[in-house]
Amino acid sequence: MFEQLGLIGCGLIGGSFALALKRARLVRRVVGYSKSPSTTERARQLGVIDVEAPSALLAVSGADLVLVAVPVSASEATFRAIRHGLSPHAMLMDVGSTKCDVIAAAERGLHNHFSQYVPAHPIAGKEVAGVEHAEADLFQHRKVILTPVEGTRPALAQKAEQLWRKIGAQVLTMTPEAHDAAFAAVSHLPHLLAFAFVNAMQAQPDGKRYLELAGPGFRDFTRIAGGDPTVWRDILLANNEEVLRQSQLFRNTLLQMEAMISNGDAAALDESIGAARNARRQWPSAGRANSAKH
Amino acid sequence: MFEQLGLIGCGLIGGSFALALKRARLVRRVVGYSKSPSTTERARQLGVIDVEAPSALLAVSGADLVLVAVPVSASEATFRAIRHGLSPHAMLMDVGSTKCDVIAAAERGLHNHFSQYVPAHPIAGKEVAGVEHAEADLFQHRKVILTPVEGTRPALAQKAEQLWRKIGAQVLTMTPEAHDAAFAAVSHLPHLLAFAFVNAMQAQPDGKRYLELAGPGFRDFTRIAGGDPTVWRDILLANNEEVLRQSQLFRNTLLQMEAMISNGDAAALDESIGAARNARRQWPSAGRANSAKH
């Protein structure tokens, strides 16, 4: 049980974390701060937080648990802003989609408080953003990746793991480097490809007319192209090396498949598509979500 | 009202066409043929067809309407097989996802019957294939593209249009070239990219472990990689020029975005992602299907 959660960033993820802790009776009081005062006010009106703080520094004062749920690029400024208000016994976590850069920001921003910081990435989200859509269930049966480093207090890493488990999440522990490499492959690259695909379509003289013919395959393939530009710009830049490495691997495979098409090599193409199909169908979470056409 | 539909290929699309015509009382009798006798038998047991024909030739004998619903690569052989049984007054259609190559196959295969052929592409499908999943509603509110050419009897093109309208479809008429260019962009390329993406992931030493971390964004992005290898091999080869052209346009855009990441050009990347996001959100069929995260 925590006495007070200091929540920096009262959006979908931060708000859901607060609600989940409240419902599980894991926290007595939530003090919240968002950059936009109207968001903080809305969070209080919705019962997501109990008290509005006028600054990030005041939101963490007296807190034994702090969650930083801000865009990745705002991490360092946030760490600097709260450092002098942080109790030496408080546990601090973030929720960023990239880990190496946020850990580096924490080292620079938190100084001697760095050991209190447990880097976290909940794999949760919704089609919509904002505190209005926060819900106590958001982390139920979802994965949360923790990436503690040498400087992290082991007791806090354990405590963080227990906390996420208590609100229904499945906790995995990885190194920050392994995390960033994996998410470049399974999340950041597909976003980049979806953005590039839509832009390449739009850049064509007939692109707009083509779009009118697009069906459900196109809809699903490009759904992630609707993501927030600032969030995704930050992620792609923060994880640039791994993203560029994955993009190159992808382009090599694409060129190989183009060569099969160009050479009319039906057997190789059949094998290649079959391998992709099998891998996709064997994917643990695939369920029945495979389309026969379009 | 047609007297007799000769259905070659009693799968999801062919079977749904037969059911839709029956329900709308547009056909008196359906004679069906599939390469696999058990499929033809199953179609009869399910009431999709009324009579099993032992060959494609016999399925079209006496038919005033013929639908060829076979994989694109089987088109020419099918046309050749039915030519001598085709009544000179029958209307013939296909349902292929590519049009230029099927039209060429029809010219070679149908000879003097070519004018009876109206090339068609219903943009309909389901997550599952097979006659068990055929349904009379499949074409309701779905687009059907007709691509009649100079040699097509104009009266038959009109008749085809009316027929598809009567079973609930929205009919568009295009040239075969415009059709193939558009579908290379909105359907064939995304399939190629999804296949290449899954294969590039699989080829990595840690690919299988990465897949365990993948979430809903990955699920939607790769759904179309579960498509039938034979079908997609045929489509990519049949429409190879347009597919390769689209793939190159895509690679150029991807390289531009990679350069923005590589140069740390946040402003350009923000603008590029924003353009993709706006295009995706303005897409007529987008609905609310946009994800904020992952």
mmCIF file with all atom_site columns, N, CA, C and O in Angstrom, chain A residues 121 126-127 143 191 199 204 211 219-220 222-223 226 246-247 251 258 272 280-281 283 289-292 294, chain B residues 121 126-127 199 204 211-212 219-220 222-223 226 246-247 251 258 272 280-281 283 289-292 294:
data_model
loop_
_atom_site.group_PDB
_atom_site.id
_atom_site.type_symbol
_atom_site.label_atom_id
_atom_site.label_alt_id
_atom_site.label_comp_id
_atom_site.label_asym_id
_atom_site.label_entity_id
_atom_site.label_seq_id
_atom_site.pdbx_PDB_ins_code
_atom_site.Cartn_x
_atom_site.Cartn_y
_atom_site.Cartn_z
_atom_site.occupancy
_atom_site.B_iso_or_equiv
_atom_site.pdbx_formal_charge
_atom_site.auth_seq_id
_atom_site.auth_comp_id
_atom_site.auth_asym_id
_atom_site.auth_atom_id
_atom_site.pdbx_PDB_model_num
ATOM 1   N N  . HIS A 1 121 ? 7.621   -0.058  -19.232 1.00 0.00 ? 121 HIS A N  1
ATOM 2   C CA . HIS A 1 121 ? 6.893   0.158   -20.480 1.00 0.00 ? 121 HIS A CA 1
ATOM 3   C C  . HIS A 1 121 ? 5.668   -0.739  -20.510 1.00 0.00 ? 121 HIS A C  1
ATOM 4   O O  . HIS A 1 121 ? 5.761   -1.903  -20.886 1.00 0.00 ? 121 HIS A O  1
ATOM 5   N N  . LYS A 1 126 ? -5.141  2.495   -26.321 1.00 0.00 ? 126 LYS A N  1
ATOM 6   C CA . LYS A 1 126 ? -6.494  2.411   -26.853 1.00 0.00 ? 126 LYS A CA 1
ATOM 7   C C  . LYS A 1 126 ? -6.528  3.196   -28.149 1.00 0.00 ? 126 LYS A C  1
ATOM 8   O O  . LYS A 1 126 ? -5.576  3.890   -28.490 1.00 0.00 ? 126 LYS A O  1
ATOM 9   N N  . GLU A 1 127 ? -7.652  3.070   -28.838 1.00 0.00 ? 127 GLU A N  1
ATOM 10  C CA . GLU A 1 127 ? -7.775  3.819   -30.090 1.00 0.00 ? 127 GLU A CA 1
ATOM 11  C C  . GLU A 1 127 ? -7.891  5.318   -29.842 1.00 0.00 ? 127 GLU A C  1
ATOM 12  O O  . GLU A 1 127 ? -7.825  6.113   -30.758 1.00 0.00 ? 127 GLU A O  1
ATOM 13  N N  . LYS A 1 143 ? 1.020   -6.907  -21.154 1.00 0.00 ? 143 LYS A N  1
ATOM 14  C CA . LYS A 1 143 ? 2.420   -7.036  -20.743 1.00 0.00 ? 143 LYS A CA 1
ATOM 15  C C  . LYS A 1 143 ? 2.960   -5.693  -20.253 1.00 0.00 ? 143 LYS A C  1
ATOM 16  O O  . LYS A 1 143 ? 2.612   -4.642  -20.798 1.00 0.00 ? 143 LYS A O  1
ATOM 17  N N  . HIS A 1 191 ? 5.117   0.907   -37.648 1.00 0.00 ? 191 HIS A N  1
ATOM 18  C CA . HIS A 1 191 ? 4.586   2.275   -37.715 1.00 0.00 ? 191 HIS A CA 1
ATOM 19  C C  . HIS A 1 191 ? 5.265   3.053   -38.835 1.00 0.00 ? 191 HIS A C  1
ATOM 20  O O  . HIS A 1 191 ? 4.602   3.706   -39.643 1.00 0.00 ? 191 HIS A O  1
ATOM 21  N N  . ASN A 1 199 ? 2.052   7.813   -47.150 1.00 0.00 ? 199 ASN A N  1
ATOM 22  C CA . ASN A 1 199 ? 2.649   8.975   -47.827 1.00 0.00 ? 199 ASN A CA 1
ATOM 23  C C  . ASN A 1 199 ? 2.977   8.683   -49.283 1.00 0.00 ? 199 ASN A C  1
ATOM 24  O O  . ASN A 1 199 ? 2.796   9.542   -50.144 1.00 0.00 ? 199 ASN A O  1
ATOM 25  N N  . GLN A 1 204 ? 1.120   10.231  -55.112 1.00 0.00 ? 204 GLN A N  1
ATOM 26  C CA . GLN A 1 204 ? 0.831   9.899   -56.499 1.00 0.00 ? 204 GLN A CA 1
ATOM 27  C C  . GLN A 1 204 ? -0.331  10.740  -57.026 1.00 0.00 ? 204 GLN A C  1
ATOM 28  O O  . GLN A 1 204 ? -1.268  11.021  -56.280 1.00 0.00 ? 204 GLN A O  1
ATOM 29  N N  . LEU A 1 211 ? -7.459  5.612   -53.023 1.00 0.00 ? 211 LEU A N  1
ATOM 30  C CA . LEU A 1 211 ? -7.915  5.397   -51.643 1.00 0.00 ? 211 LEU A CA 1
ATOM 31  C C  . LEU A 1 211 ? -9.398  5.044   -51.572 1.00 0.00 ? 211 LEU A C  1
ATOM 32  O O  . LEU A 1 211 ? -9.830  4.326   -50.680 1.00 0.00 ? 211 LEU A O  1
ATOM 33  N N  . ARG A 1 219 ? -7.463  -1.048  -44.556 1.00 0.00 ? 219 ARG A N  1
ATOM 34  C CA . ARG A 1 219 ? -7.879  -0.436  -43.281 1.00 0.00 ? 219 ARG A CA 1
ATOM 35  C C  . ARG A 1 219 ? -7.016  -0.945  -42.129 1.00 0.00 ? 219 ARG A C  1
ATOM 36  O O  . ARG A 1 219 ? -6.474  -0.156  -41.351 1.00 0.00 ? 219 ARG A O  1
ATOM 37  N N  . ASP A 1 220 ? -6.853  -2.278  -42.044 1.00 0.00 ? 220 ASP A N  1
ATOM 38  C CA . ASP A 1 220 ? -6.096  -2.835  -40.928 1.00 0.00 ? 220 ASP A CA 1
ATOM 39  C C  . ASP A 1 220 ? -4.608  -2.521  -41.055 1.00 0.00 ? 220 ASP A C  1
ATOM 40  O O  . ASP A 1 220 ? -3.950  -2.201  -40.068 1.00 0.00 ? 220 ASP A O  1
ATOM 41  N N  . THR A 1 222 ? -3.142  -0.025  -42.353 1.00 0.00 ? 222 THR A N  1
ATOM 42  C CA . THR A 1 222 ? -2.773  1.379   -42.130 1.00 0.00 ? 222 THR A CA 1
ATOM 43  C C  . THR A 1 222 ? -3.328  1.941   -40.824 1.00 0.00 ? 222 THR A C  1
ATOM 44  O O  . THR A 1 222 ? -3.153  3.125   -40.559 1.00 0.00 ? 222 THR A O  1
ATOM 45  N N  . ARG A 1 223 ? -3.991  1.098   -40.036 1.00 0.00 ? 223 ARG A N  1
ATOM 46  C CA . ARG A 1 223 ? -4.587  1.641   -38.810 1.00 0.00 ? 223 ARG A CA 1
ATOM 47  C C  . ARG A 1 223 ? -3.547  2.372   -37.964 1.00 0.00 ? 223 ARG A C  1
ATOM 48  O O  . ARG A 1 223 ? -3.792  3.479   -37.482 1.00 0.00 ? 223 ARG A O  1
ATOM 49  N N  . GLY A 1 226 ? -2.482  6.146   -38.067 1.00 0.00 ? 226 GLY A N  1
ATOM 50  C CA . GLY A 1 226 ? -3.268  7.199   -37.431 1.00 0.00 ? 226 GLY A CA 1
ATOM 51  C C  . GLY A 1 226 ? -2.700  7.641   -36.088 1.00 0.00 ? 226 GLY A C  1
ATOM 52  O O  . GLY A 1 226 ? -3.295  8.461   -35.412 1.00 0.00 ? 226 GLY A O  1
ATOM 53  N N  . GLN A 1 246 ? 16.368  -2.172  -38.370 1.00 0.00 ? 246 GLN A N  1
ATOM 54  C CA . GLN A 1 246 ? 15.214  -2.999  -38.754 1.00 0.00 ? 246 GLN A CA 1
ATOM 55  C C  . GLN A 1 246 ? 14.697  -2.617  -40.139 1.00 0.00 ? 246 GLN A C  1
ATOM 56  O O  . GLN A 1 246 ? 14.288  -3.471  -40.925 1.00 0.00 ? 246 GLN A O  1
ATOM 57  N N  . SER A 1 247 ? 14.715  -1.338  -40.435 1.00 0.00 ? 247 SER A N  1
ATOM 58  C CA . SER A 1 247 ? 14.203  -0.897  -41.727 1.00 0.00 ? 247 SER A CA 1
ATOM 59  C C  . SER A 1 247 ? 15.082  -1.429  -42.859 1.00 0.00 ? 247 SER A C  1
ATOM 60  O O  . SER A 1 247 ? 14.593  -1.815  -43.922 1.00 0.00 ? 247 SER A O  1
ATOM 61  N N  . ARG A 1 251 ? 14.002  -3.781  -45.887 1.00 0.00 ? 251 ARG A N  1
ATOM 62  C CA . ARG A 1 251 ? 14.198  -3.435  -47.305 1.00 0.00 ? 251 ARG A CA 1
ATOM 63  C C  . ARG A 1 251 ? 14.921  -4.544  -48.055 1.00 0.00 ? 251 ARG A C  1
ATOM 64  O O  . ARG A 1 251 ? 14.627  -4.818  -49.217 1.00 0.00 ? 251 ARG A O  1
ATOM 65  N N  . GLU A 1 258 ? 10.838  -8.660  -54.422 1.00 0.00 ? 258 GLU A N  1
ATOM 66  C CA . GLU A 1 258 ? 10.669  -7.967  -55.700 1.00 0.00 ? 258 GLU A CA 1
ATOM 67  C C  . GLU A 1 258 ? 11.399  -8.715  -56.822 1.00 0.00 ? 258 GLU A C  1
ATOM 68  O O  . GLU A 1 258 ? 10.885  -8.819  -57.941 1.00 0.00 ? 258 GLU A O  1
ATOM 69  N N  . SER A 1 272 ? 8.096   -18.112 -50.162 1.00 0.00 ? 272 SER A N  1
ATOM 70  C CA . SER A 1 272 ? 8.294   -16.933 -49.327 1.00 0.00 ? 272 SER A CA 1
ATOM 71  C C  . SER A 1 272 ? 6.975   -16.469 -48.697 1.00 0.00 ? 272 SER A C  1
ATOM 72  O O  . SER A 1 272 ? 6.906   -16.177 -47.494 1.00 0.00 ? 272 SER A O  1
ATOM 73  N N  . ARG A 1 280 ? 2.781   -15.960 -39.443 1.00 0.00 ? 280 ARG A N  1
ATOM 74  C CA . ARG A 1 280 ? 1.671   -15.126 -38.950 1.00 0.00 ? 280 ARG A CA 1
ATOM 75  C C  . ARG A 1 280 ? 0.594   -15.970 -38.271 1.00 0.00 ? 280 ARG A C  1
ATOM 76  O O  . ARG A 1 280 ? 0.041   -15.579 -37.259 1.00 0.00 ? 280 ARG A O  1
ATOM 77  N N  . ARG A 1 281 ? 0.318   -17.134 -38.869 1.00 0.00 ? 281 ARG A N  1
ATOM 78  C CA . ARG A 1 281 ? -0.734  -17.971 -38.299 1.00 0.00 ? 281 ARG A CA 1
ATOM 79  C C  . ARG A 1 281 ? -0.311  -18.614 -36.991 1.00 0.00 ? 281 ARG A C  1
ATOM 80  O O  . ARG A 1 281 ? -1.141  -18.946 -36.158 1.00 0.00 ? 281 ARG A O  1
ATOM 81  N N  . TRP A 1 283 ? 1.589   -17.149 -34.871 1.00 0.00 ? 283 TRP A N  1
ATOM 82  C CA . TRP A 1 283 ? 1.798   -16.100 -33.864 1.00 0.00 ? 283 TRP A CA 1
ATOM 83  C C  . TRP A 1 283 ? 0.853   -16.339 -32.694 1.00 0.00 ? 283 TRP A C  1
ATOM 84  O O  . TRP A 1 283 ? -0.356  -16.512 -32.891 1.00 0.00 ? 283 TRP A O  1
ATOM 85  N N  . ALA A 1 289 ? -7.608  -14.072 -36.733 1.00 0.00 ? 289 ALA A N  1
ATOM 86  C CA . ALA A 1 289 ? -7.564  -12.807 -37.469 1.00 0.00 ? 289 ALA A CA 1
ATOM 87  C C  . ALA A 1 289 ? -6.731  -12.891 -38.742 1.00 0.00 ? 289 ALA A C  1
ATOM 88  O O  . ALA A 1 289 ? -5.777  -12.170 -38.922 1.00 0.00 ? 289 ALA A O  1
ATOM 89  N N  . ASN A 1 290 ? -7.066  -13.807 -39.633 1.00 0.00 ? 290 ASN A N  1
ATOM 90  C CA . ASN A 1 290 ? -6.359  -13.877 -40.901 1.00 0.00 ? 290 ASN A CA 1
ATOM 91  C C  . ASN A 1 290 ? -7.346  -13.726 -42.043 1.00 0.00 ? 290 ASN A C  1
ATOM 92  O O  . ASN A 1 290 ? -8.382  -14.354 -42.062 1.00 0.00 ? 290 ASN A O  1
ATOM 93  N N  . SER A 1 291 ? -6.988  -12.904 -42.995 1.00 0.00 ? 291 SER A N  1
ATOM 94  C CA . SER A 1 291 ? -7.909  -12.619 -44.096 1.00 0.00 ? 291 SER A CA 1
ATOM 95  C C  . SER A 1 291 ? -7.563  -13.470 -45.304 1.00 0.00 ? 291 SER A C  1
ATOM 96  O O  . SER A 1 291 ? -6.416  -13.656 -45.646 1.00 0.00 ? 291 SER A O  1
ATOM 97  N N  . ALA A 1 292 ? -8.587  -13.983 -45.939 1.00 0.00 ? 292 ALA A N  1
ATOM 98  C CA . ALA A 1 292 ? -8.351  -14.796 -47.122 1.00 0.00 ? 292 ALA A CA 1
ATOM 99  C C  . ALA A 1 292 ? -8.154  -13.930 -48.355 1.00 0.00 ? 292 ALA A C  1
ATOM 100 O O  . ALA A 1 292 ? -7.510  -14.326 -49.299 1.00 0.00 ? 292 ALA A O  1
ATOM 101 N N  . HIS A 1 294 ? -7.936  -9.659  -49.966 1.00 0.00 ? 294 HIS A N  1
ATOM 102 C CA . HIS A 1 294 ? -7.821  -8.200  -49.739 1.00 0.00 ? 294 HIS A CA 1
ATOM 103 C C  . HIS A 1 294 ? -7.310  -7.856  -48.373 1.00 0.00 ? 294 HIS A C  1
ATOM 104 O O  . HIS A 1 294 ? -8.005  -7.456  -47.493 1.00 0.00 ? 294 HIS A O  1
ATOM 105 N N  . HIS B 1 121 ? -14.519 -7.759  -60.802 1.00 0.00 ? 121 HIS B N  1
ATOM 106 C CA . HIS B 1 121 ? -13.736 -7.964  -59.568 1.00 0.00 ? 121 HIS B CA 1
ATOM 107 C C  . HIS B 1 121 ? -14.549 -7.472  -58.374 1.00 0.00 ? 121 HIS B C  1
ATOM 108 O O  . HIS B 1 121 ? -14.561 -6.283  -58.068 1.00 0.00 ? 121 HIS B O  1
ATOM 109 N N  . LYS B 1 126 ? -13.719 -12.742 -46.904 1.00 0.00 ? 126 LYS B N  1
ATOM 110 C CA . LYS B 1 126 ? -13.919 -12.987 -45.484 1.00 0.00 ? 126 LYS B CA 1
ATOM 111 C C  . LYS B 1 126 ? -12.620 -13.504 -44.915 1.00 0.00 ? 126 LYS B C  1
ATOM 112 O O  . LYS B 1 126 ? -11.681 -13.797 -45.640 1.00 0.00 ? 126 LYS B O  1
ATOM 113 N N  . GLU B 1 127 ? -12.590 -13.614 -43.590 1.00 0.00 ? 127 GLU B N  1
ATOM 114 C CA . GLU B 1 127 ? -11.375 -14.123 -42.955 1.00 0.00 ? 127 GLU B CA 1
ATOM 115 C C  . GLU B 1 127 ? -11.171 -15.601 -43.251 1.00 0.00 ? 127 GLU B C  1
ATOM 116 O O  . GLU B 1 127 ? -10.130 -16.159 -42.989 1.00 0.00 ? 127 GLU B O  1
ATOM 117 N N  . ASN B 1 199 ? 8.586   -11.914 -42.900 1.00 0.00 ? 199 ASN B N  1
ATOM 118 C CA . ASN B 1 199 ? 9.768   -12.697 -43.248 1.00 0.00 ? 199 ASN B CA 1
ATOM 119 C C  . ASN B 1 199 ? 11.052  -12.068 -42.709 1.00 0.00 ? 199 ASN B C  1
ATOM 120 O O  . ASN B 1 199 ? 11.952  -12.779 -42.260 1.00 0.00 ? 199 ASN B O  1
ATOM 121 N N  . GLN B 1 204 ? 15.543  -13.060 -38.390 1.00 0.00 ? 204 GLN B N  1
ATOM 122 C CA . GLN B 1 204 ? 16.469  -12.592 -37.366 1.00 0.00 ? 204 GLN B CA 1
ATOM 123 C C  . GLN B 1 204 ? 16.623  -13.649 -36.276 1.00 0.00 ? 204 GLN B C  1
ATOM 124 O O  . GLN B 1 204 ? 15.655  -14.331 -35.927 1.00 0.00 ? 204 GLN B O  1
ATOM 125 N N  . LEU B 1 211 ? 8.448   -11.714 -31.520 1.00 0.00 ? 211 LEU B N  1
ATOM 126 C CA . LEU B 1 211 ? 7.028   -11.884 -31.824 1.00 0.00 ? 211 LEU B CA 1
ATOM 127 C C  . LEU B 1 211 ? 6.178   -12.024 -30.561 1.00 0.00 ? 211 LEU B C  1
ATOM 128 O O  . LEU B 1 211 ? 5.014   -11.637 -30.538 1.00 0.00 ? 211 LEU B O  1
ATOM 129 N N  . GLU B 1 212 ? 6.807   -12.580 -29.502 1.00 0.00 ? 212 GLU B N  1
ATOM 130 C CA . GLU B 1 212 ? 6.049   -12.755 -28.250 1.00 0.00 ? 212 GLU B CA 1
ATOM 131 C C  . GLU B 1 212 ? 5.694   -11.425 -27.598 1.00 0.00 ? 212 GLU B C  1
ATOM 132 O O  . GLU B 1 212 ? 4.826   -11.350 -26.744 1.00 0.00 ? 212 GLU B O  1
ATOM 133 N N  . ARG B 1 219 ? -0.647  -6.958  -34.775 1.00 0.00 ? 219 ARG B N  1
ATOM 134 C CA . ARG B 1 219 ? -1.720  -7.868  -35.213 1.00 0.00 ? 219 ARG B CA 1
ATOM 135 C C  . ARG B 1 219 ? -2.440  -7.334  -36.453 1.00 0.00 ? 219 ARG B C  1
ATOM 136 O O  . ARG B 1 219 ? -2.606  -8.037  -37.442 1.00 0.00 ? 219 ARG B O  1
ATOM 137 N N  . ASP B 1 220 ? -2.836  -6.058  -36.391 1.00 0.00 ? 220 ASP B N  1
ATOM 138 C CA . ASP B 1 220 ? -3.583  -5.493  -37.513 1.00 0.00 ? 220 ASP B CA 1
ATOM 139 C C  . ASP B 1 220 ? -2.698  -5.314  -38.745 1.00 0.00 ? 220 ASP B C  1
ATOM 140 O O  . ASP B 1 220 ? -3.110  -5.601  -39.864 1.00 0.00 ? 220 ASP B O  1
ATOM 141 N N  . THR B 1 222 ? -0.188  -6.975  -39.715 1.00 0.00 ? 222 THR B N  1
ATOM 142 C CA . THR B 1 222 ? 0.223   -8.214  -40.380 1.00 0.00 ? 222 THR B CA 1
ATOM 143 C C  . THR B 1 222 ? -0.948  -9.143  -40.694 1.00 0.00 ? 222 THR B C  1
ATOM 144 O O  . THR B 1 222 ? -0.720  -10.236 -41.188 1.00 0.00 ? 222 THR B O  1
ATOM 145 N N  . ARG B 1 223 ? -2.155  -8.712  -40.414 1.00 0.00 ? 223 ARG B N  1
ATOM 146 C CA . ARG B 1 223 ? -3.295  -9.600  -40.659 1.00 0.00 ? 223 ARG B CA 1
ATOM 147 C C  . ARG B 1 223 ? -3.282  -10.128 -42.094 1.00 0.00 ? 223 ARG B C  1
ATOM 148 O O  . ARG B 1 223 ? -3.483  -11.308 -42.347 1.00 0.00 ? 223 ARG B O  1
ATOM 149 N N  . GLY B 1 226 ? -1.567  -13.297 -43.597 1.00 0.00 ? 226 GLY B N  1
ATOM 150 C CA . GLY B 1 226 ? -2.144  -14.625 -43.454 1.00 0.00 ? 226 GLY B CA 1
ATOM 151 C C  . GLY B 1 226 ? -2.864  -15.111 -44.707 1.00 0.00 ? 226 GLY B C  1
ATOM 152 O O  . GLY B 1 226 ? -3.461  -16.175 -44.710 1.00 0.00 ? 226 GLY B O  1
ATOM 153 N N  . GLN B 1 246 ? 4.810   0.279   -57.693 1.00 0.00 ? 246 GLN B N  1
ATOM 154 C CA . GLN B 1 246 ? 4.343   0.759   -56.397 1.00 0.00 ? 246 GLN B CA 1
ATOM 155 C C  . GLN B 1 246 ? 5.375   0.478   -55.293 1.00 0.00 ? 246 GLN B C  1
ATOM 156 O O  . GLN B 1 246 ? 5.572   1.289   -54.395 1.00 0.00 ? 246 GLN B O  1
ATOM 157 N N  . SER B 1 247 ? 6.034   -0.665  -55.397 1.00 0.00 ? 247 SER B N  1
ATOM 158 C CA . SER B 1 247 ? 7.010   -1.017  -54.366 1.00 0.00 ? 247 SER B CA 1
ATOM 159 C C  . SER B 1 247 ? 8.190   -0.040  -54.405 1.00 0.00 ? 247 SER B C  1
ATOM 160 O O  . SER B 1 247 ? 8.731   0.343   -53.365 1.00 0.00 ? 247 SER B O  1
ATOM 161 N N  . ARG B 1 251 ? 9.501   2.354   -51.527 1.00 0.00 ? 251 ARG B N  1
ATOM 162 C CA . ARG B 1 251 ? 10.883  2.337   -51.007 1.00 0.00 ? 251 ARG B CA 1
ATOM 163 C C  . ARG B 1 251 ? 11.510  3.726   -51.015 1.00 0.00 ? 251 ARG B C  1
ATOM 164 O O  . ARG B 1 251 ? 12.257  4.090   -50.107 1.00 0.00 ? 251 ARG B O  1
ATOM 165 N N  . GLU B 1 258 ? 13.674  7.446   -43.574 1.00 0.00 ? 258 GLU B N  1
ATOM 166 C CA . GLU B 1 258 ? 14.882  6.959   -42.882 1.00 0.00 ? 258 GLU B CA 1
ATOM 167 C C  . GLU B 1 258 ? 15.922  8.072   -42.765 1.00 0.00 ? 258 GLU B C  1
ATOM 168 O O  . GLU B 1 258 ? 16.594  8.202   -41.738 1.00 0.00 ? 258 GLU B O  1
ATOM 169 N N  . SER B 1 272 ? 5.992   14.742  -41.866 1.00 0.00 ? 272 SER B N  1
ATOM 170 C CA . SER B 1 272 ? 5.741   13.547  -42.669 1.00 0.00 ? 272 SER B CA 1
ATOM 171 C C  . SER B 1 272 ? 4.751   12.604  -41.971 1.00 0.00 ? 272 SER B C  1
ATOM 172 O O  . SER B 1 272 ? 3.809   12.098  -42.589 1.00 0.00 ? 272 SER B O  1
ATOM 173 N N  . ARG B 1 280 ? -4.746  9.242   -43.427 1.00 0.00 ? 280 ARG B N  1
ATOM 174 C CA . ARG B 1 280 ? -5.402  8.038   -42.908 1.00 0.00 ? 280 ARG B CA 1
ATOM 175 C C  . ARG B 1 280 ? -6.715  8.382   -42.212 1.00 0.00 ? 280 ARG B C  1
ATOM 176 O O  . ARG B 1 280 ? -7.706  7.678   -42.333 1.00 0.00 ? 280 ARG B O  1
ATOM 177 N N  . ARG B 1 281 ? -6.725  9.487   -41.476 1.00 0.00 ? 281 ARG B N  1
ATOM 178 C CA . ARG B 1 281 ? -7.945  9.858   -40.745 1.00 0.00 ? 281 ARG B CA 1
ATOM 179 C C  . ARG B 1 281 ? -9.024  10.371  -41.682 1.00 0.00 ? 281 ARG B C  1
ATOM 180 O O  . ARG B 1 281 ? -10.206 10.273  -41.375 1.00 0.00 ? 281 ARG B O  1
ATOM 181 N N  . TRP B 1 283 ? -9.464  9.194   -44.636 1.00 0.00 ? 283 TRP B N  1
ATOM 182 C CA . TRP B 1 283 ? -9.886  8.100   -45.514 1.00 0.00 ? 283 TRP B CA 1
ATOM 183 C C  . TRP B 1 283 ? -11.371 7.838   -45.273 1.00 0.00 ? 283 TRP B C  1
ATOM 184 O O  . TRP B 1 283 ? -11.809 7.665   -44.132 1.00 0.00 ? 283 TRP B O  1
ATOM 185 N N  . ALA B 1 289 ? -11.183 3.873   -36.492 1.00 0.00 ? 289 ALA B N  1
ATOM 186 C CA . ALA B 1 289 ? -10.170 2.826   -36.351 1.00 0.00 ? 289 ALA B CA 1
ATOM 187 C C  . ALA B 1 289 ? -8.745  3.384   -36.332 1.00 0.00 ? 289 ALA B C  1
ATOM 188 O O  . ALA B 1 289 ? -7.915  2.995   -37.126 1.00 0.00 ? 289 ALA B O  1
ATOM 189 N N  . ASN B 1 290 ? -8.447  4.300   -35.440 1.00 0.00 ? 290 ASN B N  1
ATOM 190 C CA . ASN B 1 290 ? -7.086  4.815   -35.344 1.00 0.00 ? 290 ASN B CA 1
ATOM 191 C C  . ASN B 1 290 ? -6.554  4.580   -33.941 1.00 0.00 ? 290 ASN B C  1
ATOM 192 O O  . ASN B 1 290 ? -7.223  4.849   -32.960 1.00 0.00 ? 290 ASN B O  1
ATOM 193 N N  . SER B 1 291 ? -5.340  4.099   -33.886 1.00 0.00 ? 291 SER B N  1
ATOM 194 C CA . SER B 1 291 ? -4.764  3.740   -32.601 1.00 0.00 ? 291 SER B CA 1
ATOM 195 C C  . SER B 1 291 ? -3.869  4.855   -32.097 1.00 0.00 ? 291 SER B C  1
ATOM 196 O O  . SER B 1 291 ? -3.113  5.457   -32.833 1.00 0.00 ? 291 SER B O  1
ATOM 197 N N  . ALA B 1 292 ? -3.951  5.127   -30.810 1.00 0.00 ? 292 ALA B N  1
ATOM 198 C CA . ALA B 1 292 ? -3.109  6.157   -30.228 1.00 0.00 ? 292 ALA B CA 1
ATOM 199 C C  . ALA B 1 292 ? -1.722  5.622   -29.922 1.00 0.00 ? 292 ALA B C  1
ATOM 200 O O  . ALA B 1 292 ? -0.751  6.357   -29.886 1.00 0.00 ? 292 ALA B O  1
ATOM 201 N N  . HIS B 1 294 ? 1.061   1.982   -30.065 1.00 0.00 ? 294 HIS B N  1
ATOM 202 C CA . HIS B 1 294 ? 1.376   0.630   -30.541 1.00 0.00 ? 294 HIS B CA 1
ATOM 203 C C  . HIS B 1 294 ? 0.651   0.264   -31.795 1.00 0.00 ? 294 HIS B C  1
ATOM 204 O O  . HIS B 1 294 ? -0.316  -0.444  -31.795 1.00 0.00 ? 294 HIS B O  1
#
